[in-house]
Structure formats: structure tokens, C-alpha cells
Short mmCIF file of C-alpha atoms in Angstrom, two decimals:
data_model
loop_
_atom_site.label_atom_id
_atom_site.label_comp_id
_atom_site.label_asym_id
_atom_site.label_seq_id
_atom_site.Cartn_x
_atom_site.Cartn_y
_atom_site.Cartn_z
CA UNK A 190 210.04 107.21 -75.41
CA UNK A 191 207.18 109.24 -73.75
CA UNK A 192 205.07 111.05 -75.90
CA UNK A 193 204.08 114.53 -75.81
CA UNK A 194 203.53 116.27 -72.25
CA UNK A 195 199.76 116.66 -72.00
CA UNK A 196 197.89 119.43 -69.89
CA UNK A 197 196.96 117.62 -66.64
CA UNK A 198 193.13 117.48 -66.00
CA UNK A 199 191.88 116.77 -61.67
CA UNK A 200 190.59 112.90 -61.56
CA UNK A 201 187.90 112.40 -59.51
CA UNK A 202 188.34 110.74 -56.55
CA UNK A 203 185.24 108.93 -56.09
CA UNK A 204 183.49 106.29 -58.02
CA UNK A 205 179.61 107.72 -58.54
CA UNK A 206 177.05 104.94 -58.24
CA UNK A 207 175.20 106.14 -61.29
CA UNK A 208 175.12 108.85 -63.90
CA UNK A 209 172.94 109.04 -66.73
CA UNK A 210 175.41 108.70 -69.67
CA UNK A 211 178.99 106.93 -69.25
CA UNK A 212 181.98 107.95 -71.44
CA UNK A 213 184.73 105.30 -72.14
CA UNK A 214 187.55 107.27 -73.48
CA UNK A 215 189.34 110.82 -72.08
CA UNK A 216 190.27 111.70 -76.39
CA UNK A 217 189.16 114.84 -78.03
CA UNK A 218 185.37 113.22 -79.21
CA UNK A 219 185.14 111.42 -75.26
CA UNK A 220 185.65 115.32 -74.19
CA UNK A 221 183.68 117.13 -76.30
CA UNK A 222 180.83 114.66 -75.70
CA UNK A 223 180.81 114.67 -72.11
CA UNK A 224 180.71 118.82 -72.09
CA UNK A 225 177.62 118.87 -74.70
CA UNK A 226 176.02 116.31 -72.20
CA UNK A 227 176.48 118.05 -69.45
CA UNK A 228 175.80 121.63 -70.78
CA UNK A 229 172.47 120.43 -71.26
CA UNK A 230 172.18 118.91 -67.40
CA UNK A 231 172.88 115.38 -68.11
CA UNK A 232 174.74 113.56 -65.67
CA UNK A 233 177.99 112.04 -67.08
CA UNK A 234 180.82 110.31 -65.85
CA UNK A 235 184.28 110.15 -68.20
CA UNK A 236 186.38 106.59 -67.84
CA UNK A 237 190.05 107.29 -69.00
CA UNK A 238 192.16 103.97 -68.73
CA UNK A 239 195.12 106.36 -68.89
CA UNK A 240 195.21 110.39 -68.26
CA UNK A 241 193.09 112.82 -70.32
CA UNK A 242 194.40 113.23 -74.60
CA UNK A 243 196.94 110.56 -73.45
CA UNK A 244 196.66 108.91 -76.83
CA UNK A 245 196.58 110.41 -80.54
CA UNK A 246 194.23 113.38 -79.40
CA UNK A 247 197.42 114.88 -78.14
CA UNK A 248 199.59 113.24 -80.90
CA UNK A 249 198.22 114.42 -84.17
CA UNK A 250 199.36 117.51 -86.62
CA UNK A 251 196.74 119.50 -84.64
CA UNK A 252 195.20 120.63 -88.12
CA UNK A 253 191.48 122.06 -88.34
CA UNK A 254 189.96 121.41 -91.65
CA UNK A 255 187.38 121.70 -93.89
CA UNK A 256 189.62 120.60 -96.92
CA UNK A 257 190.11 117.66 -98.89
CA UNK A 258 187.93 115.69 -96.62
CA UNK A 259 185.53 112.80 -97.98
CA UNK A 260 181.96 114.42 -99.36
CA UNK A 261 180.14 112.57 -96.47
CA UNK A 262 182.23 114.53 -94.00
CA UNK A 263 182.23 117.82 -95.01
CA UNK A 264 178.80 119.03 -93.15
CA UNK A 265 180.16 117.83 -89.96
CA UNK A 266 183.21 119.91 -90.38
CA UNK A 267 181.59 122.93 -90.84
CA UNK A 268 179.84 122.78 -87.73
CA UNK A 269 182.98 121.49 -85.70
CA UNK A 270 184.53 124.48 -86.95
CA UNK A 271 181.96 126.57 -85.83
CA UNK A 272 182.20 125.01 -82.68
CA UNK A 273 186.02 125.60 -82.69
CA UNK A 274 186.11 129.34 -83.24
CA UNK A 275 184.27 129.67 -80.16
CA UNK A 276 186.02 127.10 -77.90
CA UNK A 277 188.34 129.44 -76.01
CA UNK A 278 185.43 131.28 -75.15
CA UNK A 279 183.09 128.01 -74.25
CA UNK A 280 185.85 126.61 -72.25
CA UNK A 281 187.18 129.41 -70.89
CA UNK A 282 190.56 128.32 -71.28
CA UNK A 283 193.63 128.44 -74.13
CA UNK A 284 192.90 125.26 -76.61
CA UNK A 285 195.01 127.10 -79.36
CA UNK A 286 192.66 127.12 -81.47
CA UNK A 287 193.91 130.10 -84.36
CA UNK A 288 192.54 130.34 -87.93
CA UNK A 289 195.89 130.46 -89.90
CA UNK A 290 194.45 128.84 -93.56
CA UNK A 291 195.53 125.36 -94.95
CA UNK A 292 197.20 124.61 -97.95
CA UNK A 293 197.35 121.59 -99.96
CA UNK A 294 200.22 121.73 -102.16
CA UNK A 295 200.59 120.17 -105.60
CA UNK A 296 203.62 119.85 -107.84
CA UNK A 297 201.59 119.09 -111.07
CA UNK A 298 199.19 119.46 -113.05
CA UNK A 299 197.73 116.30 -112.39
CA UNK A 300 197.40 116.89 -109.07
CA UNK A 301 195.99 120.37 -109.07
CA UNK A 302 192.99 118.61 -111.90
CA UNK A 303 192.49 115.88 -108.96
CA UNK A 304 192.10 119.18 -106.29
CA UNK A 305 190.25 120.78 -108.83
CA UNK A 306 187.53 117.61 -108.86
CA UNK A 307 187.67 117.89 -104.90
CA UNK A 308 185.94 121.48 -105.51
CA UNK A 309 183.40 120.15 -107.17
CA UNK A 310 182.04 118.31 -104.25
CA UNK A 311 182.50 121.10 -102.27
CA UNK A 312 181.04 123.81 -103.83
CA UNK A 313 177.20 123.32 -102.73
CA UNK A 314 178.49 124.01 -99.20
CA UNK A 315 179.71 127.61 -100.10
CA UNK A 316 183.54 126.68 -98.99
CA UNK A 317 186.02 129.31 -98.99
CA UNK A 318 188.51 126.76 -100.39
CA UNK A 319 189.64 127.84 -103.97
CA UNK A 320 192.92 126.96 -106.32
CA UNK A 321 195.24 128.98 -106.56
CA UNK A 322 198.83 128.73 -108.80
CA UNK A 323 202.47 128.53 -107.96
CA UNK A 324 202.86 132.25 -107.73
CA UNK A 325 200.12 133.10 -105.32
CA UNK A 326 202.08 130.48 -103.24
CA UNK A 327 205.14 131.83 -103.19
CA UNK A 328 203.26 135.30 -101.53
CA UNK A 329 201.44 133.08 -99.25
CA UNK A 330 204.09 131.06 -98.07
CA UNK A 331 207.14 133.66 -97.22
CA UNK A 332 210.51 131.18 -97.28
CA UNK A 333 209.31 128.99 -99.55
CA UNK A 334 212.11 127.83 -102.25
CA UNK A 335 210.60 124.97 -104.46
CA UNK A 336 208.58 126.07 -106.64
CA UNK A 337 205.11 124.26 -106.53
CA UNK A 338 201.94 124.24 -109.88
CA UNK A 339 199.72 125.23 -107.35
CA UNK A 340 197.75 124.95 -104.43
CA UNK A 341 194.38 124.06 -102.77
CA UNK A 342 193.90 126.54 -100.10
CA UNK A 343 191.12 127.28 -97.78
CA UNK A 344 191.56 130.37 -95.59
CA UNK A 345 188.79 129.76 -92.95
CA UNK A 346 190.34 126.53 -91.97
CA UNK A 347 192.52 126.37 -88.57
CA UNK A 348 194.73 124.96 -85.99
CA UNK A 349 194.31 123.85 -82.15
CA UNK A 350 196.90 122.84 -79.67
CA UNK A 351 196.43 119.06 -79.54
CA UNK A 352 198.47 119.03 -75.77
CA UNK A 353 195.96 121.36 -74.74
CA UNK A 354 192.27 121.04 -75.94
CA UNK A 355 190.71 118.03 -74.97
CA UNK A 356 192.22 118.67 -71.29
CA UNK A 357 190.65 121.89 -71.67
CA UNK A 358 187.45 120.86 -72.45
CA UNK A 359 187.38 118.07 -70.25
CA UNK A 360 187.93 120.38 -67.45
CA UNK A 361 184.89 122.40 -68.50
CA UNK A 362 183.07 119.37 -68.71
CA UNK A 363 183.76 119.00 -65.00
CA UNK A 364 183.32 122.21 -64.13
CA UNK A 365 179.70 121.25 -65.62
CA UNK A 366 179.11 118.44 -63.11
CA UNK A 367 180.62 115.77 -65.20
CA UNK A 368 182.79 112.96 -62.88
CA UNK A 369 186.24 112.87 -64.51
CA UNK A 370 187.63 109.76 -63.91
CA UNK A 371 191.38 108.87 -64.84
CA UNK A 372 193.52 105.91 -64.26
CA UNK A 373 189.89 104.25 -64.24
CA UNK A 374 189.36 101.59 -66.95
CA UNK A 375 186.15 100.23 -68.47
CA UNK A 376 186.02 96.63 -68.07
CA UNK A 377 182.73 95.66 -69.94
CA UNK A 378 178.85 96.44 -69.64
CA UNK A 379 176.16 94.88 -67.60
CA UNK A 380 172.46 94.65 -69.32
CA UNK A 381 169.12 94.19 -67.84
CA UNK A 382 165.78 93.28 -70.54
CA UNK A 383 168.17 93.78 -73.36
CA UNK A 384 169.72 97.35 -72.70
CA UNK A 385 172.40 99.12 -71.39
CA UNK A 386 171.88 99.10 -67.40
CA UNK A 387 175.44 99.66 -65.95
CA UNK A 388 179.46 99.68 -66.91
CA UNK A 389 181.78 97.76 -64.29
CA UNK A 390 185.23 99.79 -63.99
CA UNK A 391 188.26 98.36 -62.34
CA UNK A 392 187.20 101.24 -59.64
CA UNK A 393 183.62 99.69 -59.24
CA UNK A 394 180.35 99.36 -60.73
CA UNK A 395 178.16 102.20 -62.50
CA UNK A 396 174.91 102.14 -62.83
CA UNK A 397 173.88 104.08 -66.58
CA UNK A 398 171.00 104.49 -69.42
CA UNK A 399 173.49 104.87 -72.24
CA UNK A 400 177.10 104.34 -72.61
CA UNK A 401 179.58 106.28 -75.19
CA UNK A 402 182.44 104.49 -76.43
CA UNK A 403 184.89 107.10 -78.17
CA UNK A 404 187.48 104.58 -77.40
CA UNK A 405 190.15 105.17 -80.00
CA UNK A 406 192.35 102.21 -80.90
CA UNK A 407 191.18 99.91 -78.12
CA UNK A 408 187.54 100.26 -79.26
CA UNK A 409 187.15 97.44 -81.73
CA UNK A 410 189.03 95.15 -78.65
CA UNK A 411 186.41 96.36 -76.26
CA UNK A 412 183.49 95.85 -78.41
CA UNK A 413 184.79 92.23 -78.91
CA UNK A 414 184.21 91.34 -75.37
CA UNK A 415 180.11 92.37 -75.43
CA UNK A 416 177.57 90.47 -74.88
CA UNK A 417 177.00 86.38 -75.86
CA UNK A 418 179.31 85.43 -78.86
CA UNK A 419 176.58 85.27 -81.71
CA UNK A 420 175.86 88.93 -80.84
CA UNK A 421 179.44 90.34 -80.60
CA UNK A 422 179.77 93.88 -82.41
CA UNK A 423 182.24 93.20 -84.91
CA UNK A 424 183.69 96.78 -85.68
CA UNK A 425 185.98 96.77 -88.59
CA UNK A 426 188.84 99.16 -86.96
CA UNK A 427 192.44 98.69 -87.89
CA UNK A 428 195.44 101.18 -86.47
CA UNK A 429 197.90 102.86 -88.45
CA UNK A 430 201.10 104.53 -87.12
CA UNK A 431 201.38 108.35 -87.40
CA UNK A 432 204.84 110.01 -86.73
CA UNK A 433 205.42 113.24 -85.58
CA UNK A 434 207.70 115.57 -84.55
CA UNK A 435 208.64 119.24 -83.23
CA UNK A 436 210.86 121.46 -83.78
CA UNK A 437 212.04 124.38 -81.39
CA UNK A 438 211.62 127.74 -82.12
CA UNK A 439 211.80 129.23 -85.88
CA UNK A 440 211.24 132.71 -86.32
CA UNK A 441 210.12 133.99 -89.91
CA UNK A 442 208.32 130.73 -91.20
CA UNK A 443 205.34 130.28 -92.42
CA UNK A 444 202.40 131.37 -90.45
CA UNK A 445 200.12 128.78 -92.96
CA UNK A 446 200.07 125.18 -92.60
CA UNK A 447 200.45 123.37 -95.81
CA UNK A 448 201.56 120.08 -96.38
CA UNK A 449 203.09 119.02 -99.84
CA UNK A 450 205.32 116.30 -101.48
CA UNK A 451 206.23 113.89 -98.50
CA UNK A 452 205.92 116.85 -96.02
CA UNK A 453 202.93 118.72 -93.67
CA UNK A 454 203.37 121.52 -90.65
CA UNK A 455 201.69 123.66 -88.43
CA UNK A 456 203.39 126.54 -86.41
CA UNK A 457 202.88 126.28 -82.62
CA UNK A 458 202.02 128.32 -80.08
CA UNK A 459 205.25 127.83 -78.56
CA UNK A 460 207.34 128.85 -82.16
CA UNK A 461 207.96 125.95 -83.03
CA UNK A 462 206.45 123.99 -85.85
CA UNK A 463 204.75 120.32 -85.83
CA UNK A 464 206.26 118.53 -88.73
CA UNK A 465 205.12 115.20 -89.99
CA UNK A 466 204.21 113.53 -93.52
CA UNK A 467 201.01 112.72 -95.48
CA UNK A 468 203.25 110.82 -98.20
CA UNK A 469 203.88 107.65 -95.96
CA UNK A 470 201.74 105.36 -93.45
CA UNK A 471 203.13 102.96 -91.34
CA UNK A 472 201.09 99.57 -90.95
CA UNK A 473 202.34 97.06 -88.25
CA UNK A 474 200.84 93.45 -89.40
CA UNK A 475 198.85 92.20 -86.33
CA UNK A 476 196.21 89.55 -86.37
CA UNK A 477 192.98 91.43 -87.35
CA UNK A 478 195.14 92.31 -90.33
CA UNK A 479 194.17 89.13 -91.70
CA UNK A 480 190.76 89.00 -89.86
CA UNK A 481 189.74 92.33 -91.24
CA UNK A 482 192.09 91.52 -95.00
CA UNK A 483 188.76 91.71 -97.19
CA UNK A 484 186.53 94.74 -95.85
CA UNK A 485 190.46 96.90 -96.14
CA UNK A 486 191.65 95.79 -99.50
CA UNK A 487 190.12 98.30 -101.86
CA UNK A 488 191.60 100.96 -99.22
CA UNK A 489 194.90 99.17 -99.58
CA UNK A 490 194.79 99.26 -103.07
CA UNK A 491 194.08 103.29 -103.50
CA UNK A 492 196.58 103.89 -101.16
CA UNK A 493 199.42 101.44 -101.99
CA UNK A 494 202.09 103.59 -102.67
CA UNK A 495 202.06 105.36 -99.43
CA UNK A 496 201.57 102.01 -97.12
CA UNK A 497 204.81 100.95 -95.66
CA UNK A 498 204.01 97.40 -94.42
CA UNK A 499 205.98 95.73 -91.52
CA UNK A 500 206.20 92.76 -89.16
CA UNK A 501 207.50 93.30 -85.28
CA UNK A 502 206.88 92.66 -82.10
CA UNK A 503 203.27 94.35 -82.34
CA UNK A 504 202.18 91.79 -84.15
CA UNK A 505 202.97 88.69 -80.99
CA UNK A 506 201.98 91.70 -78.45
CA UNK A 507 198.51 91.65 -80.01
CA UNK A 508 198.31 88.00 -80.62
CA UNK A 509 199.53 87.41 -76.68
CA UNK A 510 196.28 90.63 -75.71
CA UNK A 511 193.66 88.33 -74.40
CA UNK A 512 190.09 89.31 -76.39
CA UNK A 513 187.89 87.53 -74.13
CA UNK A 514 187.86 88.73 -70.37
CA UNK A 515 185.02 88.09 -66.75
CA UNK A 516 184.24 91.45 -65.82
CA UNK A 517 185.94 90.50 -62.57
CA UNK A 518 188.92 90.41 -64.10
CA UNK A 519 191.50 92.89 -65.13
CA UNK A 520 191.25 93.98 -68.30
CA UNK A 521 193.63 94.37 -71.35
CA UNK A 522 193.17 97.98 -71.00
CA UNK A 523 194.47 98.09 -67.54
CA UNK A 524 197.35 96.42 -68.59
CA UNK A 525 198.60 99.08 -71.41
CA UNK A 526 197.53 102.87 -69.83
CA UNK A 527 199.02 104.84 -72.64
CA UNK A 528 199.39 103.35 -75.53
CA UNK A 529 202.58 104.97 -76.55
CA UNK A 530 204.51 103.99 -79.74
CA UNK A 531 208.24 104.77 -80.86
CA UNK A 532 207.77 106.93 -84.22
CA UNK A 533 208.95 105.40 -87.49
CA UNK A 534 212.89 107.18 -87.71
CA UNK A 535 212.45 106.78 -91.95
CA UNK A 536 209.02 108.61 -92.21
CA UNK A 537 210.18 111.31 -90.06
CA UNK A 538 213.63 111.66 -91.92
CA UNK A 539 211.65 111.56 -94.98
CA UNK A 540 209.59 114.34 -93.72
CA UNK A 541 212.56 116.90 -92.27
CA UNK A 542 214.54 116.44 -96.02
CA UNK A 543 211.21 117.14 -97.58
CA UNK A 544 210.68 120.18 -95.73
CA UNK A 545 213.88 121.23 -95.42
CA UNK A 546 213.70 121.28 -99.57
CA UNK A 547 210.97 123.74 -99.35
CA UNK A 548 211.58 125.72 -97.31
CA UNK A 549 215.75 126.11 -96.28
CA UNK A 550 214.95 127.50 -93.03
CA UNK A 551 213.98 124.46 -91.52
CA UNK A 552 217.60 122.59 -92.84
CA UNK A 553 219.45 123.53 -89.42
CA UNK A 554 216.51 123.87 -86.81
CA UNK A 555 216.92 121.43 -84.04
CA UNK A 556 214.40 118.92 -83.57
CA UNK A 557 212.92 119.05 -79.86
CA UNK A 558 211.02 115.81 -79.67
CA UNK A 559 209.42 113.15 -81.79
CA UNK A 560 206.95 110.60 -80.66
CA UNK A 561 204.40 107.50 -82.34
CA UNK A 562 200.38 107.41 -82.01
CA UNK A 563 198.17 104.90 -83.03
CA UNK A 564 195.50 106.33 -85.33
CA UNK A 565 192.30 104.26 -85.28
CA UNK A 566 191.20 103.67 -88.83
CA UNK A 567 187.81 102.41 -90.83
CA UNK A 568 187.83 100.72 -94.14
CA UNK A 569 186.33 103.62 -96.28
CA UNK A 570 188.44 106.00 -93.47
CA UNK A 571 185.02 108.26 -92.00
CA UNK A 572 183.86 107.04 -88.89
CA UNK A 573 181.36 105.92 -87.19
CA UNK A 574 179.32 107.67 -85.30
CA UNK A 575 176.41 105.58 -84.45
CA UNK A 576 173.88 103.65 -82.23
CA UNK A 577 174.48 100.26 -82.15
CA UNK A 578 171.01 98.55 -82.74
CA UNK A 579 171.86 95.48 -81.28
CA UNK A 580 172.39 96.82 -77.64
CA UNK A 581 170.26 100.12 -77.04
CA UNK A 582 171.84 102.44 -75.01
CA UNK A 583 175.11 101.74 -76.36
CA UNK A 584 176.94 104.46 -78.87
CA UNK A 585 180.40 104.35 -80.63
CA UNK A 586 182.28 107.48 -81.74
CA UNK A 587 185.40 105.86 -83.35
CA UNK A 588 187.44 105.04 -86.34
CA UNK A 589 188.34 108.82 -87.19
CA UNK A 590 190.82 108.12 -89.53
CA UNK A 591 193.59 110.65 -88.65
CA UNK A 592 190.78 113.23 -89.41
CA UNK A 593 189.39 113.38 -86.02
CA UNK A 594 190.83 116.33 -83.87
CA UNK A 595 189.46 118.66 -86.67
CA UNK A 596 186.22 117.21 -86.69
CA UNK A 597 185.98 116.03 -82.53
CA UNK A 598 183.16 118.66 -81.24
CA UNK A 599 181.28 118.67 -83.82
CA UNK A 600 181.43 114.62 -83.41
CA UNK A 601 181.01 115.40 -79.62
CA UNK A 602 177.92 117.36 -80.25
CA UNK A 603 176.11 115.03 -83.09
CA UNK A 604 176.85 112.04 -80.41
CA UNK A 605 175.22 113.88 -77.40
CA UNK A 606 172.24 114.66 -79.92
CA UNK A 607 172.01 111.12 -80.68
CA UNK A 608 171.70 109.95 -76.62
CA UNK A 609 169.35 112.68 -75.93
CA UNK A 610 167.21 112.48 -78.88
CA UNK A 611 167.93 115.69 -79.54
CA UNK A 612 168.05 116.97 -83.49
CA UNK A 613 171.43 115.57 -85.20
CA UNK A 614 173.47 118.69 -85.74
CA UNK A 615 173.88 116.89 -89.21
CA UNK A 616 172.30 113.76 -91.04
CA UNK A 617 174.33 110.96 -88.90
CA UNK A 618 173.35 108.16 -91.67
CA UNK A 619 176.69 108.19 -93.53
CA UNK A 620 178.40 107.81 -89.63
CA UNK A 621 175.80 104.38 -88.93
CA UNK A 622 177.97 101.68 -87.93
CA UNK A 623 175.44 99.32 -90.12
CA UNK A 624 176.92 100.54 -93.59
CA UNK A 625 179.14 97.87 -93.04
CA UNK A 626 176.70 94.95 -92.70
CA UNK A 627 174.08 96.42 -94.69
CA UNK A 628 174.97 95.85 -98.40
CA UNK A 629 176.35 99.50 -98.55
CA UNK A 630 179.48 98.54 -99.55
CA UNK A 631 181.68 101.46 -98.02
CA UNK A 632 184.58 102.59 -100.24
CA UNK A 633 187.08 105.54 -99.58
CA UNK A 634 186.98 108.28 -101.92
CA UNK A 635 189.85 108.96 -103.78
CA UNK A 636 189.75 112.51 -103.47
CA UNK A 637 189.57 112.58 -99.62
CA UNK A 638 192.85 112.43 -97.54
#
């Protein structure tokens, strides 16, 4: 089933022989970084295996939020949202980006004491966020039948139009000189005296200082193919399913997107309303599942009750996906453009009765389209954002953890900082991909969703 129909971007048609930075990967971060490169007259050319947000940058809820992330993300958001209430205006072009206020709903006390704990991590950044109780709910939420303890609610916080920013911003990134190049996979990197010197495409060859891979889901494959094998960059990246669907047109809902019990929304631009679930995650067993078993079990065991666990056809389609691959060669990545899976029919049925139960408008609205994306995930779920020390000139911007639309220019802009030498826009230290290798012993926090 395809997935949602993306704004199309103009490819490119010629190969440049060099640029000063390449981007591997046409997401929301790839995007974002190639505009802050090239605002500030760096040449940059953007390899997309596939088309432009072809993967879960056009697949997510589309939220934009400051809320209920982990501590170590929180500065980052609040200049990516900074970023996003001007990106209409940066772009100059419709990303649907709105502030419309998240909710976080909670059905007892227990959960509003756990949201209340949240706060207190959040306060020494000034957040809007506050708690509020079931009645100030029911005003904020017009429709809404269940009646909920309370609420975590921050009004700043916003949405975007996931089918339409990252196209939009990678067309002002070419309208800024960058080469956007789709349908154009990254085989692999060439070094000279140590460093990056040059990425070989299935197009051709191009010569580069620095590479950025914002690579998604494929990015722990294509990091397993560098360099000699006692110097491969092991990145500990797993992918999770998200399911998602869309309604058609509701008038009179909420204009607020909340998420609560087994449900979360956002209303669209179009009048309909994204639908999808925080309550269950679906985990295909694959190889690396056992590879990567130890650095992901005190993630599995925080989030047990919402893993549901199954074995398919993934799991032989990623044991057949070569891992080793000539540069002369074509590449796993040329072989899969879109990575495009079929949604999980029992989250998403979970998710409709769950809203439906909230709010009773939703019980009869017709369901337009649903679709699968692959959301590339780190064991203590923030990513990394990071040089990589062992090959200089080489940067990853990966492993967002389903929280990385929200957060993707302000990742854009702290990863074109880092290549230029510019000042971070924040401390990128909690983002280095060495936390996992250096005794830092990364755990999730059990606050953060």
C-alpha cells in the first residue's frame, strides 16, 4: 500500500563533481541541514535514494513539541521551535506549521504525579507547559465525552504538515544553490590521509570535505559498510513500526492535539485529523535484534507493556540485505527506494475505538488512508547528533526516536554548526555518538515519551 502522497521537490539533473558538504538522506533533519548550509554559502549537494520526505518525515503524527521530551532534549526543542514559527516565512512556502497547544492526557492520579515530576525538569527552561485538571479539559477540548484526572498541556507547542515541510524546505535549500539529487543513492565514502575526501553515488563520484548522514532507518546499514572492518562504526539503531492513519473531513473537533489512553491526533490542514496511538509499538524481530539485545534491554524493560513483539517476513528480508558491498556495486539502498511498510490493522483499530470513546464524533468518520513507517530508534531513544571521531569529516544526524519532525531544524541547524565550526545552537554533548562506547551508560528516562 503506498504511503502518504508527498509534495514533489525538482531533482537535479546533473551529478556535480564536488560540493563542500554532502547530505545522504532527503528526511526532515537531511533538509533542514542542507538549507542552514547553504544559507550560509556552503556548497551542498542532497543524495535521496528515493524522493524527498519519502520515508517517516512524511509519515509521522506531524506533532511539534516541547512536552514530555527527555531532559537532554528539551534545549534543542526550544530552538527548533523557534525555528518553526518562522519557517513559512524562511521558506517561503506552506509547511503547516500552526501553534494549536498539545495535551497529554491522564486518567489518574498516578499519571498526572508522573507529569507532575516531568515539570520539574522543565521548569529551569521557563516552559509554558503547566497541569491542569479534568475540568479545564473538558473547556479545552470541545466534544470530548470521557472524562479524564487531568492533563499536561503546553500551549506554545505546535503542528506542521509532515507531506509538506521537508519538500518545502528542501526546495529552499535549492533555491539556495544546494544540488537536489533524487532517485540518487549513496553507495559508500572514499578517504584520502584518513578523512572524508569524496562519496561515490550510483550517479557517479563526488568529491567532498564533510559528509552528513541523516539517513533514517538505513543509517546503521550504511555505516556498517565504512571503512576496514576493525574500524566499522557500530551505531546501535533499531526500527520500530509506527501506524497511522487519516481521517476525512470532521467539522467541530478539537482544534488541540492531545493524545490519551491508547489514542493521539492532530487536525489537518485539509479537516481531517491524523490519528494514531502512543499506547502500542510494533517491533518486527530482525537480526540486529539479537546483535543489538544487550545495549536495548533496559529500554525494553521500561517499555514492556506497550511493545508488541512479532516474527515475519522482515525478519528473512533483512537477513537476505547484504551488509557488506564494493562501491562498484549496487547497493542495498538502491534496491528498496521507499521503504514503505503495511501499518499494523490491531494498533490502528485500537487507536479509532480509543478515540472514538473520547470523543463520539470520530465513531462514524470515514477513514481516508492508513499507511506504516519505520521509525529509527536509539537505546536511551535521543539521538545522535555527532561527529564521528574515527573518520573526520563524517557526521550522523539519526536515531530520532519518533521525536524527530518536532525537533528536525533545530537538529538541521546544530549539525550545520558542527561542519562549519560554527557555535552549537545548543551543547551537542548529550547528542555524541561516543556515549555509547564511552562508559556513559545511556538509559531512557522514564518520564520522556
Amino acid at each position: 500500500m503506498p504511503g502518504p502522497r508527498v509534495d514533489p521537490v525538482q531533482s537535479d539533473e546533473s551529478l556535480p563533481a564536488r560540493a563542500d558538504v554532502v547530505v545522504i538522506g532527503g528526511g526532515i533533519i537531511g533538509t533542514s541541514t542542507a538549507l542552514f548550509l547553504a544559507q550560509r554559502g556552503v556548497s551542498v549537494a542532497l543524495c535521496e535514494k528515493g524522493h524527498i520526505a519519502g520515508e517517516q518525515s512524511s509519515r509521522n503524527w506531524g506533532w511539534c513539541r516541547k512536552m514530555a521530551r527527555d531532559p537532554r532534549e528539551i534545549p534543542l526543542i526550544i530552538e527548533s521551535l523557534r525555528l518553526w514559527e518562522r519557517m513559512n516565512q524562511t521558506v517561503e512556502a506552506e509547511t503547516g506549521f500552526r501553534t494549536c497547544g498539545i495535551m497529554y492526557l491522564g486518567e489518574t492520579p498516578e499519571t498526572l504525579a508522573q507529569m507532575e515530576a516531568w515539570l520539574e525538569h522543565a521548569r529551569e527552561y521557563q516552559l509554558d507547559t503547566r497541569l491542569i485538571d479534568g475540568a479545564e479539559v473538558a473547556r479545552l477540548l470541545p466534544g470530548i465525552a470521557k472524562p479524564w484526572a487531568g492533563a499536561l498541556y503546553t500551549p506554545s507547542d505546535g503542528k506542521a504538515e509532515p507531506q509538506m515541510a521537508a519538500p518545502a524546505i528542501a526546495a529552499a535549500a535549492r533555491r539556495h544553490g544546494t544540488a537536489v539529487l533524487q532517485n540518487c543513492a549513496v553507495r559508500g565514502i572514499e578517504t584520502a590521509a584518513g578523512r572524508v575526501a569524496a562519496v561515490v553515488t550510483e550517479m557517479g563520484r563526488i568529491a567532498c570535505g564533510s559528509v552528513v548522514l541523516a539517513g533514517g532507518a538505513w543509517s546503521r546499514l550504511f555505516c556498517g559498510n565504512l571503512g576496514p572492518e576493525d574500524r566499522k562504526i557500530d551505531l546501535p539503531q533499531l526500527k520500530v513500526l509506527g501506524s497511522v492513519m487519516r481521517t476525512e473531513r470532521l467539522d467541530g473537533g478539537p482544534e488541540i492535539s492531545a493524545s490519551g489512553g491508547l489514542f493521539g491526533y492532530r487536525k489537518r490542514m485539509d479537516g481531517g485529523y491524523t490519528v494514531a496511538t502512543l499506547g502500542v509499538r510494533t517491533i518486527d524481530i530482525v537480526p540486529d535484534s539479537f546483535r543489538l539485545l544487550p545495549e536495548y534491554l533496559p529500554s525494553v524493560w521500561l517499555h514492556w507493556k506497550k511493545l508488541r513483539f512479532r516474527v515475519g517476513r522482515r525478519f528473512a528480508e533483512e537477513w537476505r540485505m547484504p551488509r557488506q558491498w564494493a562501491l562498484d556495486q549496487a547497493s542495498p539502498f538502491e534496491a528498496v527506494r521507499v521503504l514503505d511498510p503495511e501499518a499494523d490493522p490491531f494498533v490502528l483499530e485500537r487507536a479509532r475505538a480509543s478515540m472514538a470513546e473520547s470523543f463520539p464524533a470520530f465513531k462514524n468518520v470515514a477513514v481516508a488512508q492508513s499507511w506504516g513507517g519505520m521509525i529509527d530508534v536509539m537505546p536511551d531513544a535521543i539521538p545522535v547528533i555527532s561527529a564521528v571521531d574515527t573518520l573526520p569529516g563524517f557526521f550522523i544526524a539519526t536515531g530520532f526516536s519518533g521525536h524527530g519532525f518536532g525537533i528536525g531544524p533545530g537538529a538541521g541547524r546544530l549539525i550545520a554548526d558542527m561542519v562549519t565550526g560554527a557555535p552549537p545552537l545548543v551543547d551537542p554533548t548529550p547528542f555524541r555518538l561516543s556515549r555509547f562506547t564511552d562508559g556513559s551508560n545511556p538509559r531512557p528516562h522514564p518520564l520522556a515519551s
